[in-house]
Coordinates of C-alpha atoms and ligand atoms in Angstrom, one line a residue:
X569 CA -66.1 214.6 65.6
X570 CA -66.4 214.9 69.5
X571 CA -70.0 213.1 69.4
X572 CA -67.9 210.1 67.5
X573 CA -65.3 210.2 70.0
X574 CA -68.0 209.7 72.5
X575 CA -70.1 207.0 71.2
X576 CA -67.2 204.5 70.7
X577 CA -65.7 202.8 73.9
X578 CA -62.5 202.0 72.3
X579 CA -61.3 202.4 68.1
X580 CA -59.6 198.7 66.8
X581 CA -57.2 198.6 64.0
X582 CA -58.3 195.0 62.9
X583 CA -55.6 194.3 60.2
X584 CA -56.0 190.8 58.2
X585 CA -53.4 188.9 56.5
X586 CA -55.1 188.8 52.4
X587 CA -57.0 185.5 51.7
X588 CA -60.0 183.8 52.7
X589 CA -59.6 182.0 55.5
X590 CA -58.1 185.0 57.0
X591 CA -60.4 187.0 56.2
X592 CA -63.9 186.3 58.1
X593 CA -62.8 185.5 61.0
X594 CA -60.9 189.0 61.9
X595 CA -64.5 189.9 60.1
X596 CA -67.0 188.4 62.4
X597 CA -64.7 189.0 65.5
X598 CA -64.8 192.7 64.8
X599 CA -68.6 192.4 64.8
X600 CA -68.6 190.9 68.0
X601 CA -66.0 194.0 69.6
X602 CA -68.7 196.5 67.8
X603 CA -71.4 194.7 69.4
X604 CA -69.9 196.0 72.3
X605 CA -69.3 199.5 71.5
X606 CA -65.7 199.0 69.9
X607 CA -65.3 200.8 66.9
X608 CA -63.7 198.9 64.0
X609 CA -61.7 199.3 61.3
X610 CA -61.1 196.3 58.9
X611 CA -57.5 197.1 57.2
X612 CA -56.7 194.8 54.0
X613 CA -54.6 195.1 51.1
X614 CA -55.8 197.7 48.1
X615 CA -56.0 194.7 46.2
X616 CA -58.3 192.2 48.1
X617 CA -60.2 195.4 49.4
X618 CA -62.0 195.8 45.5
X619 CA -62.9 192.0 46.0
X620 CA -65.0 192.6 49.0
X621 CA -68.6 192.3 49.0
X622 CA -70.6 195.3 48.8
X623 CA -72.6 194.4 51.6
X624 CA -70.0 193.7 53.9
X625 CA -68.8 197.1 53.0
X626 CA -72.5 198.7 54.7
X627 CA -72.3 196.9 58.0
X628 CA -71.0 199.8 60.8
X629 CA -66.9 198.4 60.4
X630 CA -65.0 200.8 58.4
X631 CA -62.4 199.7 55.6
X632 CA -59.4 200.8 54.9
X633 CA -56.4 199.7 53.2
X634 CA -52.8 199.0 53.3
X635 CA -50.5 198.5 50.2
X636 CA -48.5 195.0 49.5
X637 CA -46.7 196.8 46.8
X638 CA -48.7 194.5 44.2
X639 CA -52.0 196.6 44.1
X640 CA -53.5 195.0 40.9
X641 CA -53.0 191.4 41.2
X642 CA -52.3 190.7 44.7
X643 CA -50.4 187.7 45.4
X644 CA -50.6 186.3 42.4
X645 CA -49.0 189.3 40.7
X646 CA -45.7 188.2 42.8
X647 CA -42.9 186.3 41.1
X648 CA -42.9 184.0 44.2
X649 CA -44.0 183.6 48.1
X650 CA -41.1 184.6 49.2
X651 CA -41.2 188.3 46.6
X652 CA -45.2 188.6 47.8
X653 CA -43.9 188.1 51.9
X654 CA -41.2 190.4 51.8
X655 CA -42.7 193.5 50.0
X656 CA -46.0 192.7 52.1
X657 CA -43.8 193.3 55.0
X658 CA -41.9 196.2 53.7
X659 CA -44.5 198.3 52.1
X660 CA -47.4 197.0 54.4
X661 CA -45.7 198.2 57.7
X662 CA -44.6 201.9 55.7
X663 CA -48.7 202.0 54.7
X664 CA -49.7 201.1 57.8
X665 CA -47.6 203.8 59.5
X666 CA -49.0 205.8 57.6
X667 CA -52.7 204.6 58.3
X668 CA -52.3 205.3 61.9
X669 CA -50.9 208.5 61.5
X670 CA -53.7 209.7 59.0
X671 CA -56.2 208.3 62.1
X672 CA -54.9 209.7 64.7
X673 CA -55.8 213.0 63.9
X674 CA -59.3 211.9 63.3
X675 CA -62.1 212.2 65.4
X676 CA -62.1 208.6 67.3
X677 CA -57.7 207.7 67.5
X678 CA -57.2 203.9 67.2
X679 CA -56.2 202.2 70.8
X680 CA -55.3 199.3 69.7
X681 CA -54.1 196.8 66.6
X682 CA -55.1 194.0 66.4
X683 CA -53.2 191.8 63.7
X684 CA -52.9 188.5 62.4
X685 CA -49.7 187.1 63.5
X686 CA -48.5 186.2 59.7
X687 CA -48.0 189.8 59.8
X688 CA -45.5 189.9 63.0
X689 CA -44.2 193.3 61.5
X690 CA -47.6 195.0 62.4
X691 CA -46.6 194.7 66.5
X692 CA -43.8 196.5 66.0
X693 CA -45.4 199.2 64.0
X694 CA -48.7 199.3 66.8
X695 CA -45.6 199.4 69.3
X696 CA -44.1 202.4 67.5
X697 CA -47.3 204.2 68.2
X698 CA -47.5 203.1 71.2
X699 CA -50.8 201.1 71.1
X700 CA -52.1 198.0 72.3
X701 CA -51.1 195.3 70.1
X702 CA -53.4 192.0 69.8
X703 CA -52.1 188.9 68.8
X704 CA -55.8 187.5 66.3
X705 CA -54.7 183.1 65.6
X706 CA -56.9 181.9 63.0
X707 CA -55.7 178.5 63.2
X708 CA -55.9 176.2 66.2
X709 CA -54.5 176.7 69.4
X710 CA -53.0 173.0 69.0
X711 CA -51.7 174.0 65.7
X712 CA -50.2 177.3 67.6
X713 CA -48.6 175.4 70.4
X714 CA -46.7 173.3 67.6
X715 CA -45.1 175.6 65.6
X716 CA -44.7 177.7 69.3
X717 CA -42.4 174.8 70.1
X718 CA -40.9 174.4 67.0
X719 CA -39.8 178.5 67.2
X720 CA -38.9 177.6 70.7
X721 CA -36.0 174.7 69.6
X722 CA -38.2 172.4 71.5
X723 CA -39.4 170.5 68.6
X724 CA -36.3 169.9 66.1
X725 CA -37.4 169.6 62.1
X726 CA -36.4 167.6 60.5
X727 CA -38.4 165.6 62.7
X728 CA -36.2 162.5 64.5
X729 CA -39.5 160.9 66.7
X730 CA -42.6 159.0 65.8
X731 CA -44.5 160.1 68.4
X732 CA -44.3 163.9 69.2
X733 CA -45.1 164.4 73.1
X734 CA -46.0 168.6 73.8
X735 CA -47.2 170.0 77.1
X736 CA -51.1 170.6 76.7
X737 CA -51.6 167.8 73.4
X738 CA -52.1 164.3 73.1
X739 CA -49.6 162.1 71.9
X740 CA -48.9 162.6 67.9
X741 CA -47.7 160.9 65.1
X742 CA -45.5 162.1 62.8
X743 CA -47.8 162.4 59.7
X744 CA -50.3 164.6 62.5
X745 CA -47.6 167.2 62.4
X746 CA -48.8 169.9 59.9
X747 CA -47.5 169.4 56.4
X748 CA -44.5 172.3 56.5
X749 CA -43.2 170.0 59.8
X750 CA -43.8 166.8 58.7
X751 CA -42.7 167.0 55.1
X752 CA -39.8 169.4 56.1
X753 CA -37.7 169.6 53.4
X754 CA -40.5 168.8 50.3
X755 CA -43.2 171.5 51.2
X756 CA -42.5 175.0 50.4
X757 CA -39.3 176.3 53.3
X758 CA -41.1 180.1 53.3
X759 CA -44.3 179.2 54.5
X760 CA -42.6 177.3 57.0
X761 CA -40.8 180.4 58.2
X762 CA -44.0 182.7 57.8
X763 CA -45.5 180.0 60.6
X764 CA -42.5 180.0 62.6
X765 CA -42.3 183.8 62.7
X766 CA -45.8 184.1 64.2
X767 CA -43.7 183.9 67.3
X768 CA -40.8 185.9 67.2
X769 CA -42.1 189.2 68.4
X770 CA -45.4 187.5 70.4
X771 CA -43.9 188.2 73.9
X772 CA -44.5 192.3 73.5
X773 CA -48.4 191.4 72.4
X774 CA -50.2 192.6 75.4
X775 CA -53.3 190.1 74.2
X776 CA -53.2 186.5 72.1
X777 CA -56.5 186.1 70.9
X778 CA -57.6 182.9 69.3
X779 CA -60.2 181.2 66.9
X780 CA -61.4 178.7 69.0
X781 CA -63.2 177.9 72.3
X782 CA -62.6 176.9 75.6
X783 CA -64.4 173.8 75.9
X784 CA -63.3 172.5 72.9
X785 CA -59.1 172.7 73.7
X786 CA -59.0 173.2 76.9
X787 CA -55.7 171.6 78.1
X788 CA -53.5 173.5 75.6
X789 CA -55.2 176.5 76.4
X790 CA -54.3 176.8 80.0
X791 CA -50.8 175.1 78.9
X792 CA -50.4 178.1 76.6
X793 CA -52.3 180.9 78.8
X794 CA -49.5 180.2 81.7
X795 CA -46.8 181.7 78.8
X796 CA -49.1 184.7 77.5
X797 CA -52.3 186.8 77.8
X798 CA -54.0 184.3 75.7
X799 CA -58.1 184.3 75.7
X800 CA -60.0 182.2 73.3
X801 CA -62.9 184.4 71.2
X802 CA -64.5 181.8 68.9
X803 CA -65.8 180.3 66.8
X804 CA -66.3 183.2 64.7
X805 CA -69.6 182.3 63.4
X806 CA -72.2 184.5 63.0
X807 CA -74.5 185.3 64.7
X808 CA -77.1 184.8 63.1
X809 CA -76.2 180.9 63.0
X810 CA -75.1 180.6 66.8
X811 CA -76.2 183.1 69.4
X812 CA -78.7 185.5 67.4
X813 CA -77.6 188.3 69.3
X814 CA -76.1 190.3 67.0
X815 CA -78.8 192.4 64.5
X816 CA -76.1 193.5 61.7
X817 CA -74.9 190.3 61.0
X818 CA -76.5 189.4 57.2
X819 CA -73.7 191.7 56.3
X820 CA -71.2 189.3 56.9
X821 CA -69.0 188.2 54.8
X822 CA -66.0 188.1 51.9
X823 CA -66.0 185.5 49.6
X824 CA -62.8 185.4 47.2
X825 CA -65.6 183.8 44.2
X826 CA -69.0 184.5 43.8
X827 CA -71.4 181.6 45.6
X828 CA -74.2 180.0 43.4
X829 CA -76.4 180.2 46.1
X830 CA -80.1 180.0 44.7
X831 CA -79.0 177.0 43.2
X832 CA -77.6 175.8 45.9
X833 CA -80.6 175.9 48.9
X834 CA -83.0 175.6 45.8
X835 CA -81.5 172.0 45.6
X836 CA -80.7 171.6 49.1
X837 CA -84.9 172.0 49.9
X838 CA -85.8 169.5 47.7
X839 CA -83.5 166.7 49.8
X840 CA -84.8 165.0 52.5
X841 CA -83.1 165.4 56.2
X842 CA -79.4 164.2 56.8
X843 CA -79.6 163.0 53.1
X844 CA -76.7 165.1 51.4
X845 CA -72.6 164.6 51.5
X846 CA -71.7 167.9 51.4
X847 CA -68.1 167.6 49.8
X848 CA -65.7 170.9 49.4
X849 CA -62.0 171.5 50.0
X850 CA -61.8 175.4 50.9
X851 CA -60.0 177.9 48.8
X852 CA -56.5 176.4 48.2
X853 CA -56.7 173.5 48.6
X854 CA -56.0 171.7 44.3
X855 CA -55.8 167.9 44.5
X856 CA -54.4 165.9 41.3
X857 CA -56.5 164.6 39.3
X858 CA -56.0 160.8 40.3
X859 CA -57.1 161.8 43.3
X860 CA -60.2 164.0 42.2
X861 CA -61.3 161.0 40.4
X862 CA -61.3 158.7 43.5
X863 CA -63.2 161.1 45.3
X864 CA -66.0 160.9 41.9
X865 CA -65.6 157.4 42.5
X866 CA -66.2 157.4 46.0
X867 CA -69.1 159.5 45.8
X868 CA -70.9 158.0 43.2
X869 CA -70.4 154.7 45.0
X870 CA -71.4 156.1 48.0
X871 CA -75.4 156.1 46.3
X872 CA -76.0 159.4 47.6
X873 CA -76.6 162.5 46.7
X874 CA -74.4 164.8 46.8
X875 CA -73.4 169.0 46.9
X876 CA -69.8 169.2 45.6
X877 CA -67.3 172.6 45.3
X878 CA -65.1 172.2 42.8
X879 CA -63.3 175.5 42.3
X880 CA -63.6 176.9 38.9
X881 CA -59.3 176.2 38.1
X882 CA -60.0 172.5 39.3
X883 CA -63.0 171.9 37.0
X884 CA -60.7 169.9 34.4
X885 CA -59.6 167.7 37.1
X886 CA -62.9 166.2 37.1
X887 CA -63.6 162.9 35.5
X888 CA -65.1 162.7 31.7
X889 CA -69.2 163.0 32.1
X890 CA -68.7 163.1 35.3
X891 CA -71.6 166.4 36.2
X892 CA -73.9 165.7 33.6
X893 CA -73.6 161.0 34.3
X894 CA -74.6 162.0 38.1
X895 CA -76.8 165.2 37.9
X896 CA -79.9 163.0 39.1
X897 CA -78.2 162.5 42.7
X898 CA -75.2 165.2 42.5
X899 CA -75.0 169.2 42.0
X900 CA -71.4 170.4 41.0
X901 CA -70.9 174.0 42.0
X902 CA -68.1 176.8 41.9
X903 CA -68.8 178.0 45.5
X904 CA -71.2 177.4 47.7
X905 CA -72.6 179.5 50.3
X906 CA -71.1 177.0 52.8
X907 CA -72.2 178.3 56.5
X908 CA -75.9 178.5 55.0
X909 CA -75.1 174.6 53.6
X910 CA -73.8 173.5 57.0
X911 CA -76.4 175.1 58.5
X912 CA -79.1 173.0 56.2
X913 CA -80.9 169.9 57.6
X914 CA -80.4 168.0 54.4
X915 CA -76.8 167.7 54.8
X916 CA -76.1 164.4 56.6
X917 CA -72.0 164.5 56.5
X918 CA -68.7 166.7 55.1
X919 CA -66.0 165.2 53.1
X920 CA -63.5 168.4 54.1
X921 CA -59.8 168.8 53.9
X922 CA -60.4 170.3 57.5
X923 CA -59.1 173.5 57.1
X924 CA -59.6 175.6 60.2
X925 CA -62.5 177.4 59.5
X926 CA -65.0 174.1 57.7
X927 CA -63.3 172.4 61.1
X928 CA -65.1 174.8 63.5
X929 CA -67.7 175.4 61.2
X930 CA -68.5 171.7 60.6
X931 CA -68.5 171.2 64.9
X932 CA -70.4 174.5 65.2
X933 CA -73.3 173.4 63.5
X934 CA -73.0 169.5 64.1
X935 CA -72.1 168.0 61.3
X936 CA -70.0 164.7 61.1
X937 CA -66.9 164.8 59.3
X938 CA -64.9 162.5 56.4
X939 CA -61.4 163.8 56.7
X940 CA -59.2 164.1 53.5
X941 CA -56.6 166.4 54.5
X942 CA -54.4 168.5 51.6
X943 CA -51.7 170.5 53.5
X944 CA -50.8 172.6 56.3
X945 CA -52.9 172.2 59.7
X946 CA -55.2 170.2 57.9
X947 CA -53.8 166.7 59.0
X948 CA -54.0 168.0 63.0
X949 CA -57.0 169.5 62.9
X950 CA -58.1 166.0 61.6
X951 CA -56.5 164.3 64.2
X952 CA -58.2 166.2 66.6
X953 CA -61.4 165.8 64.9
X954 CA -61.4 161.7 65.0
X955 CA -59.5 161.2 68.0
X956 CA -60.2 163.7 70.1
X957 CA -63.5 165.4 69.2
X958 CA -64.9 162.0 68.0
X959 CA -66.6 163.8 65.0
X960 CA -65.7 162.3 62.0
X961 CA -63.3 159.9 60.6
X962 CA -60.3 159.9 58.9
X963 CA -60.3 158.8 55.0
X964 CA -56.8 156.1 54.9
X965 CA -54.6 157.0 51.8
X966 CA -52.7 154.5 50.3
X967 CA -48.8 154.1 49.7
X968 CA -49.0 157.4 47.2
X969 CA -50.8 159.3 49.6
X970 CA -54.1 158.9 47.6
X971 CA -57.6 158.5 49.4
X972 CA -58.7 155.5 47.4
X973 CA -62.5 155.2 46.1
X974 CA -63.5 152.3 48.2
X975 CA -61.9 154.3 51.3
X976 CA -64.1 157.5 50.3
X977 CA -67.5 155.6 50.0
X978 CA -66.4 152.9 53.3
X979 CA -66.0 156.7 55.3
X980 CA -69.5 158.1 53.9
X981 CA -71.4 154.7 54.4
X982 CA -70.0 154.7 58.1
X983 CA -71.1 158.4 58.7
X984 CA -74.4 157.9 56.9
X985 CA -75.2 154.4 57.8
X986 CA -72.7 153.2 60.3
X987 CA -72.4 152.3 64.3
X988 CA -69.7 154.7 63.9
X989 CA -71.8 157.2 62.5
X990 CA -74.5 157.1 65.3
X991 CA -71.7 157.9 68.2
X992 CA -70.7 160.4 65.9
X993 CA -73.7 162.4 65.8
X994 CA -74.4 161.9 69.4
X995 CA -70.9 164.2 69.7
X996 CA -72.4 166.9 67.2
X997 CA -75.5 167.7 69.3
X998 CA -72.7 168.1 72.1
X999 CA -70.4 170.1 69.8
X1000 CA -73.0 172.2 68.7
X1001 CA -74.4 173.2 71.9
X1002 CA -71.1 174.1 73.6
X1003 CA -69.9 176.5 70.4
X1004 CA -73.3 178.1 70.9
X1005 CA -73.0 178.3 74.3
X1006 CA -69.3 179.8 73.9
X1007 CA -70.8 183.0 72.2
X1008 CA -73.6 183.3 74.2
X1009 CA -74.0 185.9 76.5
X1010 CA -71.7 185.0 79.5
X1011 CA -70.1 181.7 78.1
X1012 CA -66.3 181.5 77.5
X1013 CA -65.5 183.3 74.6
X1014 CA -67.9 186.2 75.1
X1015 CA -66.2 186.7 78.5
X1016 CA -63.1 186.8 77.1
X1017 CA -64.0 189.5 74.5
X1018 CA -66.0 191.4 78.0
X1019 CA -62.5 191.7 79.2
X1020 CA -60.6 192.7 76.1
X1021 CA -63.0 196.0 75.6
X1022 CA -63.7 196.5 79.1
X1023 CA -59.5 196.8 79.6
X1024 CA -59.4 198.7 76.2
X1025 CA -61.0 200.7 77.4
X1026 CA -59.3 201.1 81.0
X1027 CA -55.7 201.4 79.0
Ligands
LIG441 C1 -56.6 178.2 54.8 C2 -55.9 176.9 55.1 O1 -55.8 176.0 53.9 C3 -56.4 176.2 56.2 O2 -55.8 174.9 56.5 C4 -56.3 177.1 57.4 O3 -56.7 176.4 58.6 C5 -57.0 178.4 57.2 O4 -56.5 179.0 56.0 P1 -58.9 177.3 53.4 O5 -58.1 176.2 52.8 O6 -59.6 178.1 52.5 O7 -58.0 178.1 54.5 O8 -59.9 176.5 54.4 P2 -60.8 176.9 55.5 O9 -60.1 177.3 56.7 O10 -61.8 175.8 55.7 O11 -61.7 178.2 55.0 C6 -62.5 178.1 53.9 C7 -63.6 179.1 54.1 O12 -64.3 179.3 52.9 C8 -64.7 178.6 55.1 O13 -65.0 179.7 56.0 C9 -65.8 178.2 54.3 O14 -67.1 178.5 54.9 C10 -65.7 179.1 53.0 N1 -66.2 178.4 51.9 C11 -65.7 177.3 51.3 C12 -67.4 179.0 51.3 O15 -67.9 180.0 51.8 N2 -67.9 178.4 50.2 C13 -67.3 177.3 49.6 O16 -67.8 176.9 48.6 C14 -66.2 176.8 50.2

């Protein structure tokens, strides 16, 4: 016990909110903190715990569990958002409680909690015991200042302007705004609250720590550093695909559904270099099926070949004939292994819908982007991504919102083939190099997390 006590500079509580794009990056962060002689402990919910991989169960960070008082189905289990939100906050802070109590009579206490702010209520518990308590965003920092302005009163929804002026961000349009701002009113009023509330206790978080890098938002992080402790710690990629520093780092990872991976890189090395779109919408995103079919269409206009994810529940969305008429230039999947796909030199561009994590992911490893946004911080994060980052383009949709065919293939063509496409990848190799560079030893974000442990461990 006293020898574990000893070999750990500091013991983080590193509690995740329960889905997957929530998931890896607390994940891979921990790995970096452990890297530096932080002890760990992943905390999820009973139910999303049994759907973990083994593997990322071996690496050195510990599991444990909380309850969201629907241990056999999760969310899904819950008669709405707004049941699953409320007993996640009710019985998740009692469990928690309880958590830190049952480890801090073990051999290495926990110091410090870090949380993921659509859990506000875990502050107050980490307060309670009077620990450091770490703010972890997993969505951009321009995202954050948004709905940070929108807590504040600043930014009134229903929105009343076209063009949204914040301190630290370019100029936006309206239909930039994420989807529960812009569409205030139509999209779902509790999720819109869950992003709101992010805020409402932030001011006692003695650290906001956020999934991005310097270099890459810059302006709105020294706007939003004047208001907090705020120090950028991504991108949470491993290692293994940035920096190579870490050596237990082919343990990463949680995947909510099982990847087809030897099919995957089997076909993938058999494609010539910058040949493949890659095409995948992460793991919520469910189009109509108009809307599926125009991307089918797109594609198969596109004459290339193509990887597409089409999650299991969206299969039947797919047009008639559609896997078996295109199998000689396109491979359907379930889920891909998508950080080994990114990383492949066959794939040439990414039809996303630019969730947070394929954003970074997509910049980290340099590839150009086709933008066809489906909710939330998807439409910013794609705004950012043409206008600002200059690494993809933006697919138009028409009067019903719908990315039309000949849009699709025009975007694909222009990536692939284009002038546009050329300054494009210019911008990767620069995108590329500066994530990498974040991680390294010394650069920006590995700095940052220096400082974390080293006043962890000084608290
Ligand atoms: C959600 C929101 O929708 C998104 O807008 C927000 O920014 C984060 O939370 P999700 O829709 O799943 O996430 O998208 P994204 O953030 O891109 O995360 C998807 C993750 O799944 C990525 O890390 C990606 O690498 C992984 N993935 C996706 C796979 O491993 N395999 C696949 O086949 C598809």
């Amino acid at each position: 016990m006293e020898l574990e006590r000893n070999a750990y500079r500091a013991h983080c509580l590193a509690l995740t909110y329960p889905s997957q794009g929530h998931i890896n990056p607390l994940l891979e962060f921990s790995k970096r903190l452990e890297n530096k002689g932080v002890k760990v402990t992943l905390v999820t919910t009973h139910f999303i715990s049994k759907t973990i991989h083994k593997e990322a169960a071996t690496s050195n960070i510990a599991l444990e569990t909380i309850s969201d008082g629907y241990d056999e189905g999760g969310e899904a289990q819950a008669e709405s958002f707004k049941a699953y939100f409320e007993s996640l906050r009710r019985v998740g802070s009692q469990t928690l409680a309880e958590l830190l109590e049952k480890l801090s009579t073990s051999g290495c206490p926990v110091n410090c909690v870090v949380y993921d702010p659509f859990l506000p209520w875990a502050l107050d518990v980490a307060k309670k015991f009077g620990l450091v308590g770490a703010a972890f965003f997993t969505q951009s920092c321009a995202v954050g200042n948004i709905f940070y302005h929108v807590y504040k009163g600043v930014l009134k929804v229903p929105l009343s302007e076209t063009e949204i002026l914040l301190p630290g961000s370019p100029p936006l349009g309206a239909p930039d705004m994420p989807s529960f701002i812009y569409q205030f009113g139509i999209s779902d009023p509790v999720i819109f609250d869950l992003l709101v509330a992010q805020f409402s206790n932030i001011d006692k978080a003695d650290w906001v720590l956020c999934n991005t890098f310097y270099e890459l938002e810059q302006e709105v992080v020294d706007w939003m550093a004047k208001i907090w402790p705020l120090r950028t710690i991504g991108p949470t990629i491993p290692s293994m695909f940035l920096d190579k520093r870490l050596e237990d780092d082919k343990n990463y990872g949680f995947d909510i559904f099982k990847p087809n991976t030897g099919a995957c890189m089997k076909w993938l090395n058999g494609q010539p270099k910058g040949s493949v779109v890659y095409v995948s919408f992460g793991s919520l995103a469910a189009f109509g099926v108009e809307q599926m079919e125009e991307i089918a269409w797109g594609l198969r206009m596109s004459n290339r070949c193509f990887l597409w994810v089409v999650r299991e529940l969206e299969e039947a969305k797919l047009p008639k004939n559609f896997v078996e008429e295109t199998s000689e230039k396109g491979l359907v999947v379930r889920w891909c292994p998508q950080l080994e796909v990114l990383a492949h030199e066959a794939v040439g561009c990414f039809v996303t819908h630019c969730g947070w994590n394929s954003t970074l992911e997509a910049l980290s490893f340099g590839v150009p982007m086709v933008g066809v946004p489906y909710w939330s911080d998807q439409s910013t994060n794609l705004k950012f991504i043409m206008d600002v980052w200059k690494m993809g383009l933006k697919a138009p949709a028409d009067e019903k919102g719908i990315v039309r065919r000949e849009a699709a293939e025009h975007c694909i063509r222009e990536i692939m083939e284009g002038e546009r496409g050329k300054e494009i990848k210019k911008n990767a190799f620069k995108w590329r190099k500066l994530a990498k560079e974040a991680v390294d030893e010394s650069g920006s974000s590995d700095k940052n997390i220096e400082e974390f442990v080293a006043k962890l461990v000084h608290s």
